[in-house]
mmCIF file of C-alpha atoms and ligand atoms in Angstrom:
data_model
loop_
_atom_site.group_PDB
_atom_site.id
_atom_site.type_symbol
_atom_site.label_atom_id
_atom_site.label_comp_id
_atom_site.label_asym_id
_atom_site.label_seq_id
_atom_site.Cartn_x
_atom_site.Cartn_y
_atom_site.Cartn_z
ATOM 1 C CA MET A 42 0.000 0.000 0.000
ATOM 2 C CA ALA A 43 1.005 3.630 -0.344
ATOM 3 C CA PRO A 44 2.907 4.958 2.656
ATOM 4 C CA ILE A 45 0.734 6.600 5.273
ATOM 5 C CA ASP A 46 1.359 10.317 5.667
ATOM 6 C CA PRO A 47 1.218 11.437 9.309
ATOM 7 C CA VAL A 48 -0.302 14.829 8.460
ATOM 8 C CA ALA A 49 -3.078 13.480 6.254
ATOM 9 C CA ALA A 50 -3.761 10.702 8.783
ATOM 10 C CA THR A 51 -4.024 13.192 11.651
ATOM 11 C CA GLN A 52 -6.412 15.312 9.592
ATOM 12 C CA ALA A 53 -8.561 12.280 8.872
ATOM 13 C CA LEU A 54 -8.751 11.422 12.572
ATOM 14 C CA ILE A 55 -9.493 15.006 13.655
ATOM 15 C CA ARG A 56 -12.429 15.062 11.236
ATOM 16 C CA CYS A 57 -14.012 12.245 13.256
ATOM 17 C CA ARG A 58 -15.938 13.868 16.107
ATOM 18 C CA SER A 59 -14.895 11.381 18.742
ATOM 19 C CA VAL A 60 -15.665 13.349 21.889
ATOM 20 C CA THR A 61 -15.657 10.888 24.823
ATOM 21 C CA PRO A 62 -17.332 8.393 24.802
ATOM 22 C CA VAL A 63 -18.468 8.715 21.152
ATOM 23 C CA GLU A 64 -16.456 6.655 18.670
ATOM 24 C CA GLY A 65 -17.191 9.141 15.892
ATOM 25 C CA GLY A 66 -15.629 6.997 13.164
ATOM 26 C CA ALA A 67 -12.092 7.460 14.528
ATOM 27 C CA LEU A 68 -11.515 3.813 15.426
ATOM 28 C CA ASP A 69 -13.053 2.776 12.087
ATOM 29 C CA ARG A 70 -10.586 5.015 10.296
ATOM 30 C CA LEU A 71 -7.630 3.648 12.239
ATOM 31 C CA GLN A 72 -8.810 0.091 11.739
ATOM 32 C CA SER A 73 -9.036 0.586 7.982
ATOM 33 C CA TRP A 74 -5.314 1.455 7.876
ATOM 34 C CA LEU A 75 -4.376 -1.427 10.144
ATOM 35 C CA ASP A 76 -6.503 -3.862 8.128
ATOM 36 C CA GLU A 77 -4.583 -2.788 5.043
ATOM 37 C CA LEU A 78 -1.277 -3.277 6.843
ATOM 38 C CA GLY A 79 -2.314 -6.858 7.593
ATOM 39 C CA PHE A 80 -3.221 -6.527 11.269
ATOM 40 C CA THR A 81 -5.843 -8.720 12.914
ATOM 41 C CA CYS A 82 -8.259 -6.234 14.462
ATOM 42 C CA HIS A 83 -10.593 -6.818 17.378
ATOM 43 C CA ARG A 84 -13.248 -4.267 18.189
ATOM 44 C CA LEU A 85 -14.103 -4.537 21.848
ATOM 45 C CA VAL A 86 -17.205 -2.774 23.076
ATOM 46 C CA PHE A 87 -17.373 -2.832 26.854
ATOM 47 C CA SER A 88 -20.305 -1.692 28.922
ATOM 48 C CA GLY A 89 -21.578 -1.617 32.462
ATOM 49 C CA ASP A 90 -20.022 -0.729 35.805
ATOM 50 C CA GLY A 91 -22.017 2.468 35.907
ATOM 51 C CA ALA A 92 -20.342 3.927 32.844
ATOM 52 C CA GLU A 93 -21.304 4.415 29.226
ATOM 53 C CA ASP A 94 -20.533 1.868 26.511
ATOM 54 C CA VAL A 95 -17.081 2.320 25.019
ATOM 55 C CA ASP A 96 -15.669 1.069 21.733
ATOM 56 C CA ASN A 97 -12.027 -0.044 21.813
ATOM 57 C CA LEU A 98 -9.589 -1.499 19.295
ATOM 58 C CA TYR A 99 -6.897 -4.105 19.809
ATOM 59 C CA ALA A 100 -4.926 -4.937 16.666
ATOM 60 C CA ARG A 101 -1.970 -7.253 16.322
ATOM 61 C CA LEU A 102 0.395 -8.214 13.532
ATOM 62 C CA GLY A 103 2.303 -11.449 14.042
ATOM 63 C CA ASN A 104 2.061 -14.295 16.521
ATOM 64 C CA ALA A 105 5.605 -14.482 17.766
ATOM 65 C CA GLY A 106 7.062 -12.665 20.742
ATOM 66 C CA PRO A 107 8.139 -10.173 21.762
ATOM 67 C CA ASN A 108 4.907 -8.213 21.388
ATOM 68 C CA PHE A 109 5.607 -4.478 21.163
ATOM 69 C CA CYS A 110 2.455 -2.500 21.893
ATOM 70 C CA PHE A 111 1.553 1.096 21.117
ATOM 71 C CA ALA A 112 -1.272 2.368 23.290
ATOM 72 C CA GLY A 113 -3.408 5.443 23.112
ATOM 73 C CA HIS A 114 -6.857 6.903 22.723
ATOM 74 C CA THR A 115 -8.889 8.320 19.863
ATOM 75 C CA ASP A 116 -11.370 10.087 22.113
ATOM 76 C CA VAL A 117 -10.947 13.789 22.704
ATOM 77 C CA VAL A 118 -12.206 16.327 25.198
ATOM 78 C CA PRO A 119 -14.994 18.685 24.020
ATOM 79 C CA ALA A 120 -13.941 21.637 21.870
ATOM 80 C CA GLY A 121 -15.730 24.152 24.076
ATOM 81 C CA ASP A 122 -17.076 27.227 22.278
ATOM 82 C CA PRO A 123 -16.214 26.654 18.582
ATOM 83 C CA GLN A 124 -16.413 30.428 18.025
ATOM 84 C CA ALA A 125 -13.371 30.835 20.249
ATOM 85 C CA TRP A 126 -11.295 28.794 17.794
ATOM 86 C CA ARG A 127 -9.484 30.238 14.766
ATOM 87 C CA VAL A 128 -10.909 27.370 12.727
ATOM 88 C CA ASP A 129 -13.528 24.631 13.019
ATOM 89 C CA PRO A 130 -12.036 22.327 15.685
ATOM 90 C CA PHE A 131 -13.097 19.249 13.701
ATOM 91 C CA ALA A 132 -12.033 20.353 10.196
ATOM 92 C CA GLY A 133 -8.333 19.454 10.366
ATOM 93 C CA THR A 134 -7.243 22.777 8.875
ATOM 94 C CA VAL A 135 -3.608 23.679 8.209
ATOM 95 C CA ILE A 136 -2.543 27.294 8.744
ATOM 96 C CA ASP A 137 1.097 28.407 8.572
ATOM 97 C CA ASP A 138 2.597 24.929 8.861
ATOM 98 C CA ALA A 139 0.454 23.951 11.841
ATOM 99 C CA LEU A 140 -2.470 21.548 11.887
ATOM 100 C CA TYR A 141 -5.350 22.740 14.035
ATOM 101 C CA GLY A 142 -8.025 20.646 15.656
ATOM 102 C CA ARG A 143 -9.236 18.961 18.818
ATOM 103 C CA GLY A 144 -6.981 15.976 19.390
ATOM 104 C CA ALA A 145 -4.100 17.292 17.259
ATOM 105 C CA VAL A 146 -1.647 16.732 20.128
ATOM 106 C CA ASP A 147 -3.778 14.702 22.565
ATOM 107 C CA MET A 148 -3.446 12.338 20.872
ATOM 108 C CA LYS A 149 -4.616 11.751 17.322
ATOM 109 C CA GLY A 150 -1.368 13.196 15.999
ATOM 110 C CA ALA A 151 0.663 10.582 17.857
ATOM 111 C CA ILE A 152 -1.548 7.734 16.644
ATOM 112 C CA ALA A 153 -1.170 8.959 13.066
ATOM 113 C CA ALA A 154 2.596 9.315 13.554
ATOM 114 C CA PHE A 155 2.827 5.757 14.854
ATOM 115 C CA VAL A 156 0.770 4.339 11.981
ATOM 116 C CA ALA A 157 2.958 6.264 9.536
ATOM 117 C CA ALA A 158 6.079 4.855 11.205
ATOM 118 C CA LEU A 159 4.536 1.417 11.086
ATOM 119 C CA SER A 160 3.737 1.581 7.374
ATOM 120 C CA GLY A 161 7.338 2.586 6.612
ATOM 121 C CA PHE A 162 8.730 -0.093 8.920
ATOM 122 C CA LEU A 163 6.612 -2.878 7.406
ATOM 123 C CA ASP A 164 7.265 -1.661 3.876
ATOM 124 C CA GLU A 165 10.977 -2.061 4.467
ATOM 125 C CA ARG A 166 11.050 -5.072 6.776
ATOM 126 C CA GLY A 167 8.075 -7.119 5.651
ATOM 127 C CA ARG A 168 6.361 -9.435 8.113
ATOM 128 C CA ASP A 169 9.490 -11.211 9.349
ATOM 129 C CA PHE A 170 10.729 -8.633 11.796
ATOM 130 C CA GLY A 171 11.019 -11.141 14.614
ATOM 131 C CA GLY A 172 8.044 -10.528 16.856
ATOM 132 C CA SER A 173 4.660 -8.853 16.941
ATOM 133 C CA ILE A 174 3.416 -5.303 16.922
ATOM 134 C CA SER A 175 0.102 -4.418 18.494
ATOM 135 C CA LEU A 176 -2.026 -1.351 19.059
ATOM 136 C CA LEU A 177 -4.297 -0.922 22.033
ATOM 137 C CA ILE A 178 -6.492 2.077 21.359
ATOM 138 C CA THR A 179 -9.376 3.074 23.570
ATOM 139 C CA GLY A 180 -12.303 5.409 23.050
ATOM 140 C CA ASP A 181 -12.399 6.424 26.693
ATOM 141 C CA GLU A 182 -9.222 7.827 28.155
ATOM 142 C CA GLU A 183 -10.450 11.372 28.673
ATOM 143 C CA GLY A 184 -13.577 10.211 30.487
ATOM 144 C CA VAL A 185 -14.048 7.850 33.410
ATOM 145 C CA ALA A 186 -11.790 5.198 31.807
ATOM 146 C CA VAL A 187 -13.959 2.385 33.159
ATOM 147 C CA ASN A 188 -14.800 0.582 29.909
ATOM 148 C CA GLY A 189 -11.542 1.331 28.140
ATOM 149 C CA THR A 190 -7.915 0.248 28.478
ATOM 150 C CA ARG A 191 -8.414 -1.534 31.789
ATOM 151 C CA LYS A 192 -11.017 -3.881 30.313
ATOM 152 C CA VAL A 193 -9.023 -4.447 27.125
ATOM 153 C CA LEU A 194 -6.117 -5.567 29.316
ATOM 154 C CA GLY A 195 -8.471 -7.942 31.151
ATOM 155 C CA TRP A 196 -9.637 -9.337 27.820
ATOM 156 C CA LEU A 197 -6.028 -9.889 26.734
ATOM 157 C CA GLN A 198 -5.269 -11.654 29.990
ATOM 158 C CA GLU A 199 -8.237 -13.982 29.537
ATOM 159 C CA ARG A 200 -6.951 -14.864 26.070
ATOM 160 C CA GLY A 201 -3.509 -15.531 27.497
ATOM 161 C CA GLU A 202 -2.080 -12.803 25.300
ATOM 162 C CA THR A 203 0.832 -10.838 26.696
ATOM 163 C CA LEU A 204 2.385 -7.478 25.964
ATOM 164 C CA ASP A 205 6.149 -7.321 26.402
ATOM 165 C CA HIS A 206 6.682 -3.557 26.247
ATOM 166 C CA CYS A 207 4.247 -0.731 25.735
ATOM 167 C CA LEU A 208 4.775 2.767 24.414
ATOM 168 C CA VAL A 209 1.969 5.237 25.129
ATOM 169 C CA GLY A 210 1.642 8.188 22.757
ATOM 170 C CA GLU A 211 0.452 10.791 25.258
ATOM 171 C CA PRO A 212 1.831 14.300 24.675
ATOM 172 C CA THR A 213 4.795 14.177 27.059
ATOM 173 C CA SER A 214 7.082 16.707 25.392
ATOM 174 C CA ASP A 215 7.394 20.073 27.019
ATOM 175 C CA ALA A 216 9.495 22.891 25.530
ATOM 176 C CA ARG A 217 10.548 20.861 22.502
ATOM 177 C CA LEU A 218 9.690 17.535 20.939
ATOM 178 C CA GLY A 219 11.409 14.649 22.678
ATOM 179 C CA ASP A 220 12.639 16.525 25.734
ATOM 180 C CA THR A 221 10.636 14.298 28.106
ATOM 181 C CA VAL A 222 9.885 10.599 28.252
ATOM 182 C CA LYS A 223 7.558 9.624 31.070
ATOM 183 C CA ILE A 224 8.374 6.480 32.969
ATOM 184 C CA GLY A 225 5.790 6.823 35.681
ATOM 185 C CA ARG A 226 3.039 8.992 36.925
ATOM 186 C CA ARG A 227 2.052 10.433 40.212
ATOM 187 C CA GLY A 228 -0.941 9.004 41.995
ATOM 188 C CA ALA A 229 -4.047 11.167 42.156
ATOM 189 C CA MET A 230 -6.696 11.495 44.808
ATOM 190 C CA ASN A 231 -9.171 14.112 45.811
ATOM 191 C CA GLY A 232 -11.006 14.478 49.070
ATOM 192 C CA ARG A 233 -14.041 16.269 50.428
ATOM 193 C CA ILE A 234 -13.956 17.293 54.060
ATOM 194 C CA THR A 235 -17.204 18.150 55.825
ATOM 195 C CA VAL A 236 -16.851 19.541 59.341
ATOM 196 C CA TYR A 237 -19.883 19.555 61.655
ATOM 197 C CA GLY A 238 -20.373 22.144 64.360
ATOM 198 C CA ILE A 239 -23.324 23.626 66.211
ATOM 199 C CA GLN A 240 -25.236 26.429 64.578
ATOM 200 C CA GLY A 241 -25.821 29.549 66.637
ATOM 201 C CA HIS A 242 -25.898 33.318 66.990
ATOM 202 C CA SER A 243 -22.447 34.719 66.406
ATOM 203 C CA ALA A 244 -22.963 37.101 69.336
ATOM 204 C CA TYR A 245 -23.471 34.079 71.604
ATOM 205 C CA ALA A 246 -20.611 32.016 70.269
ATOM 206 C CA HIS A 247 -20.205 30.115 73.521
ATOM 207 C CA LEU A 248 -23.540 28.435 72.762
ATOM 208 C CA ALA A 249 -22.367 27.320 69.323
ATOM 209 C CA ASP A 250 -19.445 25.368 67.889
ATOM 210 C CA ASN A 251 -17.966 27.076 64.861
ATOM 211 C CA PRO A 252 -17.087 24.507 62.153
ATOM 212 C CA VAL A 253 -15.387 27.203 60.029
ATOM 213 C CA HIS A 254 -12.726 27.756 62.652
ATOM 214 C CA ARG A 255 -12.223 24.035 62.997
ATOM 215 C CA LEU A 256 -11.990 23.627 59.240
ATOM 216 C CA ILE A 257 -9.333 26.352 59.005
ATOM 217 C CA ALA A 258 -7.265 24.562 61.640
ATOM 218 C CA MET A 259 -7.699 21.237 59.868
ATOM 219 C CA LEU A 260 -6.665 22.646 56.506
ATOM 220 C CA HIS A 261 -3.665 24.242 58.117
ATOM 221 C CA ALA A 262 -2.750 20.892 59.660
ATOM 222 C CA ILE A 263 -2.663 19.178 56.260
ATOM 223 C CA THR A 264 -0.873 21.962 54.371
ATOM 224 C CA ALA A 265 1.662 23.231 56.930
ATOM 225 C CA GLU A 266 4.269 20.578 56.237
ATOM 226 C CA PRO A 267 4.947 18.655 53.021
ATOM 227 C CA LEU A 268 4.325 14.910 52.889
ATOM 228 C CA ASP A 269 7.812 14.315 51.539
ATOM 229 C CA GLN A 270 10.718 15.877 49.670
ATOM 230 C CA GLY A 271 10.263 13.928 46.443
ATOM 231 C CA SER A 272 12.095 10.828 45.233
ATOM 232 C CA ASP A 273 14.559 9.904 42.491
ATOM 233 C CA PHE A 274 12.162 10.455 39.598
ATOM 234 C CA PHE A 275 9.307 12.279 41.295
ATOM 235 C CA PRO A 276 8.699 15.796 42.568
ATOM 236 C CA PRO A 277 7.447 16.242 46.155
ATOM 237 C CA THR A 278 3.866 15.202 46.784
ATOM 238 C CA SER A 279 1.511 18.124 46.232
ATOM 239 C CA LEU A 280 -1.635 18.708 48.238
ATOM 240 C CA GLN A 281 -3.749 21.632 47.082
ATOM 241 C CA ILE A 282 -6.895 22.969 48.725
ATOM 242 C CA VAL A 283 -9.067 23.743 45.723
ATOM 243 C CA SER A 284 -12.259 24.902 47.387
ATOM 244 C CA ILE A 285 -13.615 26.058 50.742
ATOM 245 C CA ASP A 286 -17.395 26.205 50.927
ATOM 246 C CA VAL A 287 -19.624 27.463 53.679
ATOM 247 C CA GLY A 288 -22.341 29.149 51.677
ATOM 248 C CA ASN A 289 -23.495 31.238 54.596
ATOM 249 C CA PRO A 290 -25.406 34.362 53.496
ATOM 250 C CA ALA A 291 -25.781 35.753 57.051
ATOM 251 C CA THR A 292 -23.200 37.753 59.002
ATOM 252 C CA ASN A 293 -24.583 36.912 62.430
ATOM 253 C CA VAL A 294 -24.969 33.154 62.184
ATOM 254 C CA ILE A 295 -22.390 30.530 62.966
ATOM 255 C CA PRO A 296 -23.130 27.840 60.384
ATOM 256 C CA ALA A 297 -23.650 24.172 61.226
ATOM 257 C CA GLU A 298 -21.278 22.848 58.573
ATOM 258 C CA ALA A 299 -18.234 23.841 56.572
ATOM 259 C CA ARG A 300 -16.688 22.034 53.634
ATOM 260 C CA ALA A 301 -13.449 21.951 51.726
ATOM 261 C CA VAL A 302 -12.081 20.018 48.772
ATOM 262 C CA PHE A 303 -8.459 19.126 48.123
ATOM 263 C CA ASP A 304 -6.569 17.549 45.264
ATOM 264 C CA CYS A 305 -3.471 15.504 46.001
ATOM 265 C CA ARG A 306 -0.840 14.251 43.541
ATOM 266 C CA PHE A 307 1.424 11.832 45.349
ATOM 267 C CA ASN A 308 4.721 10.252 44.388
ATOM 268 C CA ASP A 309 6.041 6.701 44.578
ATOM 269 C CA ARG A 310 6.893 7.000 48.267
ATOM 270 C CA HIS A 311 3.204 6.504 49.049
ATOM 271 C CA HIS A 312 0.271 4.274 48.381
ATOM 272 C CA SER A 313 -3.064 6.121 48.494
ATOM 273 C CA GLY A 314 -3.832 4.309 51.755
ATOM 274 C CA ASP A 315 -0.742 5.844 53.403
ATOM 275 C CA VAL A 316 -1.753 9.303 52.243
ATOM 276 C CA GLU A 317 -5.231 8.810 53.673
ATOM 277 C CA ARG A 318 -3.790 7.697 57.037
ATOM 278 C CA TRP A 319 -1.456 10.698 57.055
ATOM 279 C CA LEU A 320 -4.449 12.983 56.410
ATOM 280 C CA ARG A 321 -6.765 11.433 58.993
ATOM 281 C CA GLU A 322 -4.106 11.551 61.678
ATOM 282 C CA ARG A 323 -3.795 15.301 61.233
ATOM 283 C CA LEU A 324 -7.499 15.976 60.796
ATOM 284 C CA ASP A 325 -8.313 13.939 63.917
ATOM 285 C CA ARG A 326 -6.082 16.176 66.031
ATOM 286 C CA ALA A 327 -8.445 19.096 65.449
ATOM 287 C CA GLY A 328 -10.964 17.223 67.583
ATOM 288 C CA ALA A 329 -13.914 18.059 65.341
ATOM 289 C CA ARG A 330 -16.640 15.833 64.045
ATOM 290 C CA TYR A 331 -15.990 15.435 60.330
ATOM 291 C CA ASP A 332 -16.442 13.252 57.288
ATOM 292 C CA LEU A 333 -13.696 12.661 54.776
ATOM 293 C CA ASP A 334 -14.751 11.304 51.412
ATOM 294 C CA ILE A 335 -11.745 10.240 49.361
ATOM 295 C CA ARG A 336 -11.630 9.284 45.680
ATOM 296 C CA VAL A 337 -8.491 7.720 44.283
ATOM 297 C CA SER A 338 -8.149 7.927 40.506
ATOM 298 C CA GLY A 339 -4.773 6.202 40.312
ATOM 299 C CA GLU A 340 -1.835 4.990 42.353
ATOM 300 C CA SER A 341 1.615 6.315 41.618
ATOM 301 C CA PHE A 342 3.848 4.027 39.605
ATOM 302 C CA LEU A 343 7.300 3.879 38.085
ATOM 303 C CA THR A 344 8.823 1.721 35.374
ATOM 304 C CA PRO A 345 12.469 1.926 36.417
ATOM 305 C CA PRO A 346 14.770 3.097 33.597
ATOM 306 C CA GLY A 347 15.480 0.140 31.354
ATOM 307 C CA ARG A 348 15.257 -1.178 27.825
ATOM 308 C CA LEU A 349 12.173 0.750 26.725
ATOM 309 C CA SER A 350 13.206 4.135 28.097
ATOM 310 C CA ASP A 351 16.737 3.580 26.745
ATOM 311 C CA LEU A 352 15.288 2.864 23.285
ATOM 312 C CA CYS A 353 13.156 6.003 23.397
ATOM 313 C CA ARG A 354 16.070 8.173 24.475
ATOM 314 C CA ALA A 355 18.327 6.704 21.773
ATOM 315 C CA ALA A 356 15.650 7.264 19.102
ATOM 316 C CA ILE A 357 15.185 10.880 20.205
ATOM 317 C CA ARG A 358 18.944 11.441 20.233
ATOM 318 C CA ASP A 359 19.386 9.951 16.745
ATOM 319 C CA VAL A 360 16.471 11.732 15.084
ATOM 320 C CA LEU A 361 16.346 15.048 16.935
ATOM 321 C CA GLY A 362 19.697 15.413 18.661
ATOM 322 C CA VAL A 363 17.874 15.958 21.948
ATOM 323 C CA GLU A 364 18.768 14.424 25.326
ATOM 324 C CA ALA A 365 15.433 13.383 26.794
ATOM 325 C CA GLU A 366 14.766 13.557 30.504
ATOM 326 C CA LEU A 367 12.938 10.753 32.237
ATOM 327 C CA GLY A 368 10.023 12.285 34.101
ATOM 328 C CA THR A 369 6.818 11.574 35.951
ATOM 329 C CA THR A 370 5.050 14.942 36.034
ATOM 330 C CA GLY A 371 1.619 15.853 34.770
ATOM 331 C CA GLY A 372 -1.753 14.228 35.209
ATOM 332 C CA THR A 373 -2.673 10.614 35.095
ATOM 333 C CA SER A 374 -2.955 8.460 31.943
ATOM 334 C CA ASP A 375 -3.890 4.938 30.920
ATOM 335 C CA ALA A 376 -0.284 3.944 31.570
ATOM 336 C CA ARG A 377 -1.526 3.484 35.139
ATOM 337 C CA PHE A 378 -3.389 0.358 33.975
ATOM 338 C CA ILE A 379 -0.770 -0.871 31.511
ATOM 339 C CA LYS A 380 2.018 -0.813 34.099
ATOM 340 C CA ASP A 381 0.447 -3.942 35.631
ATOM 341 C CA ALA A 382 0.859 -5.792 32.310
ATOM 342 C CA CYS A 383 4.367 -4.819 31.171
ATOM 343 C CA PRO A 384 7.038 -2.101 31.307
ATOM 344 C CA VAL A 385 5.522 1.108 29.947
ATOM 345 C CA ALA A 386 6.897 4.453 28.791
ATOM 346 C CA GLU A 387 5.156 7.478 27.339
ATOM 347 C CA LEU A 388 6.447 9.610 24.499
ATOM 348 C CA GLY A 389 4.521 12.015 22.333
ATOM 349 C CA LEU A 390 4.060 15.546 21.039
ATOM 350 C CA ARG A 391 4.428 18.803 22.943
ATOM 351 C CA ASN A 392 1.549 19.296 25.334
ATOM 352 C CA ALA A 393 1.375 23.114 25.224
ATOM 353 C CA THR A 394 -2.041 23.256 23.520
ATOM 354 C CA ALA A 395 -3.606 20.018 24.807
ATOM 355 C CA HIS A 396 -7.246 20.468 25.870
ATOM 356 C CA LYS A 397 -7.061 24.153 24.846
ATOM 357 C CA VAL A 398 -8.734 26.339 22.266
ATOM 358 C CA ASP A 399 -6.718 26.213 19.008
ATOM 359 C CA GLU A 400 -5.065 22.893 19.874
ATOM 360 C CA ARG A 401 -2.475 22.424 17.139
ATOM 361 C CA VAL A 402 0.671 20.636 16.084
ATOM 362 C CA GLY A 403 3.477 21.785 13.798
ATOM 363 C CA LEU A 404 3.660 19.739 10.605
ATOM 364 C CA VAL A 405 7.419 19.355 11.045
ATOM 365 C CA GLU A 406 6.943 18.123 14.615
ATOM 366 C CA LEU A 407 4.381 15.581 13.487
ATOM 367 C CA ARG A 408 6.730 14.177 10.851
ATOM 368 C CA GLN A 409 9.591 14.158 13.325
ATOM 369 C CA LEU A 410 7.547 12.177 15.831
ATOM 370 C CA ALA A 411 6.848 9.599 13.112
ATOM 371 C CA GLN A 412 10.628 9.346 12.554
ATOM 372 C CA VAL A 413 11.233 8.915 16.287
ATOM 373 C CA TYR A 414 8.609 6.153 16.518
ATOM 374 C CA ARG A 415 10.197 4.506 13.484
ATOM 375 C CA ALA A 416 13.581 4.602 15.198
ATOM 376 C CA VAL A 417 12.032 3.023 18.310
ATOM 377 C CA LEU A 418 10.618 0.175 16.183
ATOM 378 C CA ASP A 419 13.967 -0.276 14.413
ATOM 379 C CA GLY A 420 15.753 -0.329 17.743
ATOM 380 C CA TYR A 421 13.292 -2.738 19.312
ATOM 381 C CA PHE A 422 13.364 -5.277 16.525
ATOM 382 C CA GLY A 423 16.985 -4.633 15.527
ATOM 383 C CA SER A 424 17.418 -2.916 12.177
HETATM 384 ZN ZN1 ZN B 598 -4.368 11.949 26.153
#
C-alpha cells in the first residue's frame, strides 16, 4: 500500500468527532489502515459498571514474541465554544505549517505518527521482523476510563495474550519535541472534608461550635508541612486545597457545617492508603466531628529506567539530537493500567495546547515524531 502520511492521517482522525465516549468513526478510520497493513483487528465494546458503553480497538500483527504495543486513545475532550477557535475544531485545517483541531496533540497526531512509522517499517522489513506489533487504542481515556484500556487488558489476559513492552503516545514533550519521556506517573486522589459544628448566633458564640474555625485549623494541619521531599524520579507530593465552601449568606450566624475540597498528587513513596492515614491523623487532632470522602483515581507508579526508556532516548537522540529527561510529572494516563501488564513508557508531542482552544501541532513536529517512533521500532526489533 502507499505509505501513510502522518499529516493526512491526523487530519482524517481530527475530522471524526470522537468526543468521549463517542467513537465518531475514529476507530473505524484507524482500523481501515491497520486492516490494510495486515493486522488482525478486534473491536471490543465494553459496557456496564455504571459507565457508558465504550468502543475499543486491539490490533496485532504477528504471533511471535516479543509483542511491542503502542497504546493510546482516539477520544478527545470537548472543543468548548467553537467560536473561540481560529478554525472549526473538527475540520483538520492547516494554517502556517500547523495543523489545528481537537486531538491534534492529545493524541490523534501521535496515533497517526505511529501508523505512519509502522507503514514505513513494514514496507521495508516485511512481516518477518522477529516478533509482533500491536495497538491498544481506547475510546475512553479522557472520560471515566472504566470501559476502556483496563477492560481491554483484562480481555487480553483472559486470552492468554501478553504485551512485552508498551509505548503510550500521550503528549509528554514540554518545551521541545522529545525533551521528556515519562516512565511513571504520580498518583491522584481528591477528598471532600465536611466539618460539623453547632449552629448559633455569632454574638453568643459560647452556645455554638464554629465549624469554620475548625476547618481552618484542619486545613492548616494538612498543608503546613509537606508529605515528603520527592524521590529519584518524582517531585514532592503536592496537596492543594481547591475549594472552601460554607455558603453562609448571614453575618450573624455561625453555620452548622463547613466544607473543603483538596486535590493531592502523590509520588512513589506513598500508596493512596498511606496518604489517607497521614491525612486522617492530622485531621483527627483538630478534635472536630468530620467526614472525609476520598476518591483515588490512580496509584503512583514507576517503570524503572530500562530497555524501553533507553530505546526512546536513543531514538530521540538519533532523530532530533535531543537528550530526553525521564520524568513523571503531569496528570494521570492509561499507563496506570498498563504498568500492571508490562514495562511502559510514554512519548509524544508537545503538550502546550492540549485540551485548549486552538489545539495544534506543527507539521514538522508531526513528521519528526513519526521518525522517532520509526527509530524506536527499528531499535526494538533490531534494524
Ligand atoms: Zn491523552
